CSV table of N, CA, C and O in Angstrom, one decimal:
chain,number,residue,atom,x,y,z
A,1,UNK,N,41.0,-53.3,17.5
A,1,UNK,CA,40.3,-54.0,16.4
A,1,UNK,C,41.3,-54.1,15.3
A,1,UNK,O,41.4,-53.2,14.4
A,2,UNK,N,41.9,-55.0,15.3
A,2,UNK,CA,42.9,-55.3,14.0
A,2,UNK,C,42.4,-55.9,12.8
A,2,UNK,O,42.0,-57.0,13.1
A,3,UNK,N,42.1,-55.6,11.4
A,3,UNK,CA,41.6,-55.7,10.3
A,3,UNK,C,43.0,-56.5,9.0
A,3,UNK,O,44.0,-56.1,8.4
A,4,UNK,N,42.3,-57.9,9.1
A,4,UNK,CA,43.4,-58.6,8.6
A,4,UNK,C,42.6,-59.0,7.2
A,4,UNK,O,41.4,-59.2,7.1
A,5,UNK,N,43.6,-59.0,6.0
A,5,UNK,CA,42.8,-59.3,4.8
A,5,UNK,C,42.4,-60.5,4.5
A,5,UNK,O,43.0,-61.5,4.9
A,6,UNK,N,41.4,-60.7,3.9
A,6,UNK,CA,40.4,-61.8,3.3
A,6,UNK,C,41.7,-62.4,2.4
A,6,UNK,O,42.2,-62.0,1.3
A,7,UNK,N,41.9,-63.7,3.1
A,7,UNK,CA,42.9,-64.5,1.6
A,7,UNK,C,42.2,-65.1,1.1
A,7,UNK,O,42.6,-66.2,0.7
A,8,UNK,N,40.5,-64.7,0.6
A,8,UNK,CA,40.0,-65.8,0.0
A,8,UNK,C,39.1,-64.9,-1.6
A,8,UNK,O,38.4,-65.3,-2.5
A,9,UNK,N,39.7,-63.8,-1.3
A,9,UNK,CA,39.5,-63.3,-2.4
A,9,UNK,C,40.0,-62.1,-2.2
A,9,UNK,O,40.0,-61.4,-1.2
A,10,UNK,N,40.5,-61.7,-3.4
A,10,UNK,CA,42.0,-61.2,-3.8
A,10,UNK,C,41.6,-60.2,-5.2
A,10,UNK,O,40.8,-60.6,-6.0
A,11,UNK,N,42.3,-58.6,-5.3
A,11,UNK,CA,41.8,-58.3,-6.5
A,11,UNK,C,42.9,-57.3,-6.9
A,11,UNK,O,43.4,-56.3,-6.2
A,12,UNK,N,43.1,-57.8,-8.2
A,12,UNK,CA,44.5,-57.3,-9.0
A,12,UNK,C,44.5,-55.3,-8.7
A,12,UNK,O,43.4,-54.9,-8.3
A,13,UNK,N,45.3,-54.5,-8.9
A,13,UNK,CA,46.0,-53.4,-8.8
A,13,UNK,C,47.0,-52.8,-9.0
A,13,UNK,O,48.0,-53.2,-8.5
A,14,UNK,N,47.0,-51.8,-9.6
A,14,UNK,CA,48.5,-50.9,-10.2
A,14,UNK,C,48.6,-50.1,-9.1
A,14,UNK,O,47.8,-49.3,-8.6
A,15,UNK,N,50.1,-50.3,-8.7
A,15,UNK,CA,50.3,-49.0,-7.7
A,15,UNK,C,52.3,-48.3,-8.2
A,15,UNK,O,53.2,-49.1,-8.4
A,16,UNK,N,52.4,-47.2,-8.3
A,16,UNK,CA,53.2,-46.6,-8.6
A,16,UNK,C,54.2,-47.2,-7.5
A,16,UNK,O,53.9,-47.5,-6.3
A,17,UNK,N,55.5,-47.1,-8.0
A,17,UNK,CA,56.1,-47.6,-6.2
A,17,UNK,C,57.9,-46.6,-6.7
A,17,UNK,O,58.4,-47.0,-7.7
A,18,UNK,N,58.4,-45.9,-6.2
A,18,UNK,CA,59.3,-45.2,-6.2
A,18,UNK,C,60.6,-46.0,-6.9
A,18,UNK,O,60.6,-47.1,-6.3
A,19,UNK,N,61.6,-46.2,-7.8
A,19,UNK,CA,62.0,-47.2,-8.5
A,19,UNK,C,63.0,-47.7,-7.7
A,19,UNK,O,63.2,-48.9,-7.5
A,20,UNK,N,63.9,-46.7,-7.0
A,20,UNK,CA,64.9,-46.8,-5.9
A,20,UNK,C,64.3,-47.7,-5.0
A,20,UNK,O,64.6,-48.9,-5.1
A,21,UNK,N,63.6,-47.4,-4.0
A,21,UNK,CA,62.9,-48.2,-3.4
A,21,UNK,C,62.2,-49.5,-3.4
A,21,UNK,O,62.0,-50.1,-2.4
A,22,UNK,N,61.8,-49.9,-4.6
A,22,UNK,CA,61.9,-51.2,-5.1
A,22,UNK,C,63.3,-51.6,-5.5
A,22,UNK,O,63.9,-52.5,-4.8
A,23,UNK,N,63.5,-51.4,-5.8
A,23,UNK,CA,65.1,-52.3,-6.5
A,23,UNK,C,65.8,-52.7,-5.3
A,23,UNK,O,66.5,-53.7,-5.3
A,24,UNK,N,65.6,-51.7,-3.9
A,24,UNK,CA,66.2,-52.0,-2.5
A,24,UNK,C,65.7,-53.1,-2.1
A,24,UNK,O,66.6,-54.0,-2.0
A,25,UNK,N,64.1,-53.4,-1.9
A,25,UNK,CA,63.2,-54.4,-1.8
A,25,UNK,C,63.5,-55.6,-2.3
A,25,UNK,O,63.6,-56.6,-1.6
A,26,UNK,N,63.5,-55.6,-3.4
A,26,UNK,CA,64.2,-56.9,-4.7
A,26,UNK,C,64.8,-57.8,-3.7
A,26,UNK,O,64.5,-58.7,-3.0
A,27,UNK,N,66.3,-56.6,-4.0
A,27,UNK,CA,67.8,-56.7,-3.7
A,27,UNK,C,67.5,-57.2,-2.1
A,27,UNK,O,68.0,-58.3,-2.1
A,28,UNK,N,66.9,-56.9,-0.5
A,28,UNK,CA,66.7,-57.7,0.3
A,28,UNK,C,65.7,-59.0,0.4
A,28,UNK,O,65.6,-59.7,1.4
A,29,UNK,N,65.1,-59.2,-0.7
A,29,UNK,CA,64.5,-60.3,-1.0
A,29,UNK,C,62.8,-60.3,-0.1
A,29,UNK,O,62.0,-61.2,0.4
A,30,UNK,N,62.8,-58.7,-0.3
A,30,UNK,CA,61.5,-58.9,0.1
A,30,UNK,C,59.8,-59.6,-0.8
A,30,UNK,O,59.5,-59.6,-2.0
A,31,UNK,N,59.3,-59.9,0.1
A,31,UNK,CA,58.1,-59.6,-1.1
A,31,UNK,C,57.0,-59.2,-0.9
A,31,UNK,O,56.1,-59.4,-0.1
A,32,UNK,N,57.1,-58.0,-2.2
A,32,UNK,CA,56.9,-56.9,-2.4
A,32,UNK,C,54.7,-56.8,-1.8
A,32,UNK,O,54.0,-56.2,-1.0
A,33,UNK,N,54.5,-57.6,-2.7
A,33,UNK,CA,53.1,-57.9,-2.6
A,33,UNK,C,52.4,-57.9,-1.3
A,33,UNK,O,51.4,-57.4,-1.0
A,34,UNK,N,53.4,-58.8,-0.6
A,34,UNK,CA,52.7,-59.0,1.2
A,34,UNK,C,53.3,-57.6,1.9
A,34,UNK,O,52.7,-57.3,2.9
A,35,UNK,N,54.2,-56.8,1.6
A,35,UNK,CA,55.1,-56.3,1.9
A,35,UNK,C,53.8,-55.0,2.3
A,35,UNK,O,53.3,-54.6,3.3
A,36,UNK,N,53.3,-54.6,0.4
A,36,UNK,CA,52.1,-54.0,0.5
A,36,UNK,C,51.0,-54.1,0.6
A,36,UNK,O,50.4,-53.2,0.0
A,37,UNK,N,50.3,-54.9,1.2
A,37,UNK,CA,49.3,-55.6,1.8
A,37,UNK,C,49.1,-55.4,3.6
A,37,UNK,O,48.2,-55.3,4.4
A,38,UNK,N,50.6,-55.6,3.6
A,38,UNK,CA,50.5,-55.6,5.5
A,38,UNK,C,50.6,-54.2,5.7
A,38,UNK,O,50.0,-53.7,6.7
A,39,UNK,N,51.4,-53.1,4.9
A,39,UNK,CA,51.4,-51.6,5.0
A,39,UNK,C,50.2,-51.3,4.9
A,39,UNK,O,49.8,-50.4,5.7
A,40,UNK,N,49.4,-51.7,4.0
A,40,UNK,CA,48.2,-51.0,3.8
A,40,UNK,C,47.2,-51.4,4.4
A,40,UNK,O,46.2,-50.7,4.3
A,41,UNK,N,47.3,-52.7,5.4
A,41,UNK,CA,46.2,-53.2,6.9
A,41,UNK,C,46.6,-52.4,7.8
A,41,UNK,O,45.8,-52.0,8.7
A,42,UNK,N,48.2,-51.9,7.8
A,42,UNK,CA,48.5,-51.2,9.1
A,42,UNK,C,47.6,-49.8,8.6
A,42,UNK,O,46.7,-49.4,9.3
A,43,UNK,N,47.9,-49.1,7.4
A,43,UNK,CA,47.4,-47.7,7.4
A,43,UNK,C,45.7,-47.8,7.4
A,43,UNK,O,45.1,-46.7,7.5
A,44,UNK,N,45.2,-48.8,7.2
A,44,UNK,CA,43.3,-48.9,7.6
A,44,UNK,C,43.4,-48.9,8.6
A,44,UNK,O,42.8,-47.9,9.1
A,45,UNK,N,44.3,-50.1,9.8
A,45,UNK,CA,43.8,-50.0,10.9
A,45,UNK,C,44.6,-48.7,11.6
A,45,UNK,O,44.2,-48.5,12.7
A,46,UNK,N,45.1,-48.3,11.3
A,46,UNK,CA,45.5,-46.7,12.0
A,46,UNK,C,44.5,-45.7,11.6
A,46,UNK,O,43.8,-45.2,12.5
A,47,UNK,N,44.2,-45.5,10.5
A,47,UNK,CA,43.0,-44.7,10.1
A,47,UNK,C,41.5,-45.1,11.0
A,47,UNK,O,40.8,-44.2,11.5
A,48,UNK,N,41.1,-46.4,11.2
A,48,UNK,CA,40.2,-46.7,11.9
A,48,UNK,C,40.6,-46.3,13.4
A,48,UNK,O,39.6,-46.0,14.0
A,49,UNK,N,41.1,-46.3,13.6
A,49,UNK,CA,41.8,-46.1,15.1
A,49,UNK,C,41.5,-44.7,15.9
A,49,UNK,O,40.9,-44.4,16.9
A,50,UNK,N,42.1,-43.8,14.5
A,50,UNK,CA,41.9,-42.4,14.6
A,50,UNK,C,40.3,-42.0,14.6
A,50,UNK,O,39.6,-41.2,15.3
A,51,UNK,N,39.9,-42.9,13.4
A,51,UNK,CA,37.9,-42.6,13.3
A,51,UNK,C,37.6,-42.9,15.1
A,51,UNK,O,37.3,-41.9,15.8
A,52,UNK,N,37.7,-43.9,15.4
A,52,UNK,CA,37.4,-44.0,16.4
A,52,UNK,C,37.4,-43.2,17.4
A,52,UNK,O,36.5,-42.6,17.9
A,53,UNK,N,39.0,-43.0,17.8
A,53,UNK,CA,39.2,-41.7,18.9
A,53,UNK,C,38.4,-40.9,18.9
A,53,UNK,O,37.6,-40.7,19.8
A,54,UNK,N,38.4,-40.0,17.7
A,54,UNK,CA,38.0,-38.8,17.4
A,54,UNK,C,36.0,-38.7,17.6
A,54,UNK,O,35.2,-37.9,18.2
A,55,UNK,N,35.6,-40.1,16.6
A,55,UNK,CA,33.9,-40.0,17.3
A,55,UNK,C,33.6,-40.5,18.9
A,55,UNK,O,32.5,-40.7,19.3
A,56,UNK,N,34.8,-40.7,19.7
A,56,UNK,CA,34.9,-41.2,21.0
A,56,UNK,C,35.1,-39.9,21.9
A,56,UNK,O,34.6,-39.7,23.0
A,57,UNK,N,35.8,-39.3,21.3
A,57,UNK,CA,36.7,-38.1,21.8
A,57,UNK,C,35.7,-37.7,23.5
A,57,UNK,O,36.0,-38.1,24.6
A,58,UNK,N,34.5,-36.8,22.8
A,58,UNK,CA,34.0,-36.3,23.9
A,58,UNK,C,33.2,-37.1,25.2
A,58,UNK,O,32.6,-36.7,26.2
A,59,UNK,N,33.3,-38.1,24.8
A,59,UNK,CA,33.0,-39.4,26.2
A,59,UNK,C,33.9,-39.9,26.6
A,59,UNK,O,33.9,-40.3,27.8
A,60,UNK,N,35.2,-40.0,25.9
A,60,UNK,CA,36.4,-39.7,27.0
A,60,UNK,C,36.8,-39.1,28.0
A,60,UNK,O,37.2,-39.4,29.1
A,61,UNK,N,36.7,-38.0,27.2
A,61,UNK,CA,36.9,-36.4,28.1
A,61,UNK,C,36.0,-36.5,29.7
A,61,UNK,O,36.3,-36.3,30.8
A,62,UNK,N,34.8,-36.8,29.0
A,62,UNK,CA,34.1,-37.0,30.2
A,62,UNK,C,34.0,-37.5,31.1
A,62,UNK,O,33.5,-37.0,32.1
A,63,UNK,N,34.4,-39.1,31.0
A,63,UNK,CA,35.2,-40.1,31.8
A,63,UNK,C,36.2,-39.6,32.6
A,63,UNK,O,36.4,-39.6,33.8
A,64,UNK,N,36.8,-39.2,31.4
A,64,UNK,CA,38.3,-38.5,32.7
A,64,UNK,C,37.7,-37.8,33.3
A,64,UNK,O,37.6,-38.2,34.5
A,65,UNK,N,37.0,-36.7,33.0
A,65,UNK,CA,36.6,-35.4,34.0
A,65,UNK,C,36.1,-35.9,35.2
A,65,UNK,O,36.3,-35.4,36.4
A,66,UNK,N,35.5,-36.9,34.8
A,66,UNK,CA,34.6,-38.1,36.1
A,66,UNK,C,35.7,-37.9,37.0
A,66,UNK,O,35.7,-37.2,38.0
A,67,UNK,N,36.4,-38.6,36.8
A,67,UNK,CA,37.0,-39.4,37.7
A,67,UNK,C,38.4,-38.4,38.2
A,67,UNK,O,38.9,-38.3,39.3
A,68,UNK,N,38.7,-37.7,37.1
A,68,UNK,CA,39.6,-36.4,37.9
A,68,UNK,C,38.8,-35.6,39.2
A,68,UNK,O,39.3,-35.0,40.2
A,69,UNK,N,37.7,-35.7,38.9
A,69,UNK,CA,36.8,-35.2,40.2
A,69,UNK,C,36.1,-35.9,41.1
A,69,UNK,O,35.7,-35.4,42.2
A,70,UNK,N,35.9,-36.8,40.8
A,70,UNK,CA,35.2,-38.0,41.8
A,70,UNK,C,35.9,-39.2,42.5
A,70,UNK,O,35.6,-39.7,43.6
A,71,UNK,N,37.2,-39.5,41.7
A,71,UNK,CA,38.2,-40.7,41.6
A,71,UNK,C,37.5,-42.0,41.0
A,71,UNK,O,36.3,-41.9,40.8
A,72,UNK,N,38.0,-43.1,40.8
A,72,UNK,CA,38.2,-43.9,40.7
A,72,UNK,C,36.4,-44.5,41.1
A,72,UNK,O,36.0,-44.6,42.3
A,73,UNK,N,35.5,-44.7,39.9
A,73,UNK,CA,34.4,-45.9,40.9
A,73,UNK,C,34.9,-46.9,41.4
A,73,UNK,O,35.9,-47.6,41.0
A,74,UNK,N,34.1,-47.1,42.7
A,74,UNK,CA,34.4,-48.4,43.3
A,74,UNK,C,35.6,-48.3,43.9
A,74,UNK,O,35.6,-49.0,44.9
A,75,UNK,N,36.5,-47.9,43.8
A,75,UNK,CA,38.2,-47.6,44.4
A,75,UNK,C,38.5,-48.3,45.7
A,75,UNK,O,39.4,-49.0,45.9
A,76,UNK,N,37.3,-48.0,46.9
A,76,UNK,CA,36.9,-48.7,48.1
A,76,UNK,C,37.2,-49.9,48.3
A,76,UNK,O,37.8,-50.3,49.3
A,77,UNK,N,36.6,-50.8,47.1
A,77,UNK,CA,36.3,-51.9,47.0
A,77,UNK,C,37.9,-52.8,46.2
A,77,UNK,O,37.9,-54.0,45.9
A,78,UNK,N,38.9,-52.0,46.1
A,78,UNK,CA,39.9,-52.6,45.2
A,78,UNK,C,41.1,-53.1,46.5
A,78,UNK,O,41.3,-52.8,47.6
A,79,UNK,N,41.7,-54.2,45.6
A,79,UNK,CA,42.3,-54.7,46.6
A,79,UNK,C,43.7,-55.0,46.1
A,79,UNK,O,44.5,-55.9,46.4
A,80,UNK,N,43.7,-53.4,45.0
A,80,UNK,CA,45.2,-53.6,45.0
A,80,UNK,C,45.9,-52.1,44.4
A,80,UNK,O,47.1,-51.9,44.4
């Protein structure tokens, strides 16, 4: 599930940014704004990612266990 931002509404923010590190930024002609916008979709959708796993965690486990002991449902039936 990738979480992409709303370009239809937009809201101003102060963020501290290391001064070195910007002047780098500048200087390759990045921009800065989308720069931190797409870092901060990647660090939601990683954080969501992790929520997930972790309230998933124990029906995984079990899945696997399934199938580390049973094999594969249907396996019979595959034809490849």
């Amino acid at each position: 599930m990738k979480s992409r931002p709303d370009t239809s509404s937009r809201k101003a923010t102060n963020v501290t940014i290391d001064a070195g590190l910007l002047e780098h930024a500048k200087k390759l002609g990045i921009n800065i704004f989308k720069a931190s916008e797409q870092g901060l979709a990647r660090a939601v959708t990683a954080k969501q990612e992790a929520i997930w796993l972790q309230a998933n965690q124990a029906a995984l486990e079990s899945s696997n266990a399934y199938v580390d002991g049973n094999g594969i449902p249907l396996a019979k039936h595959r034809n490849f």
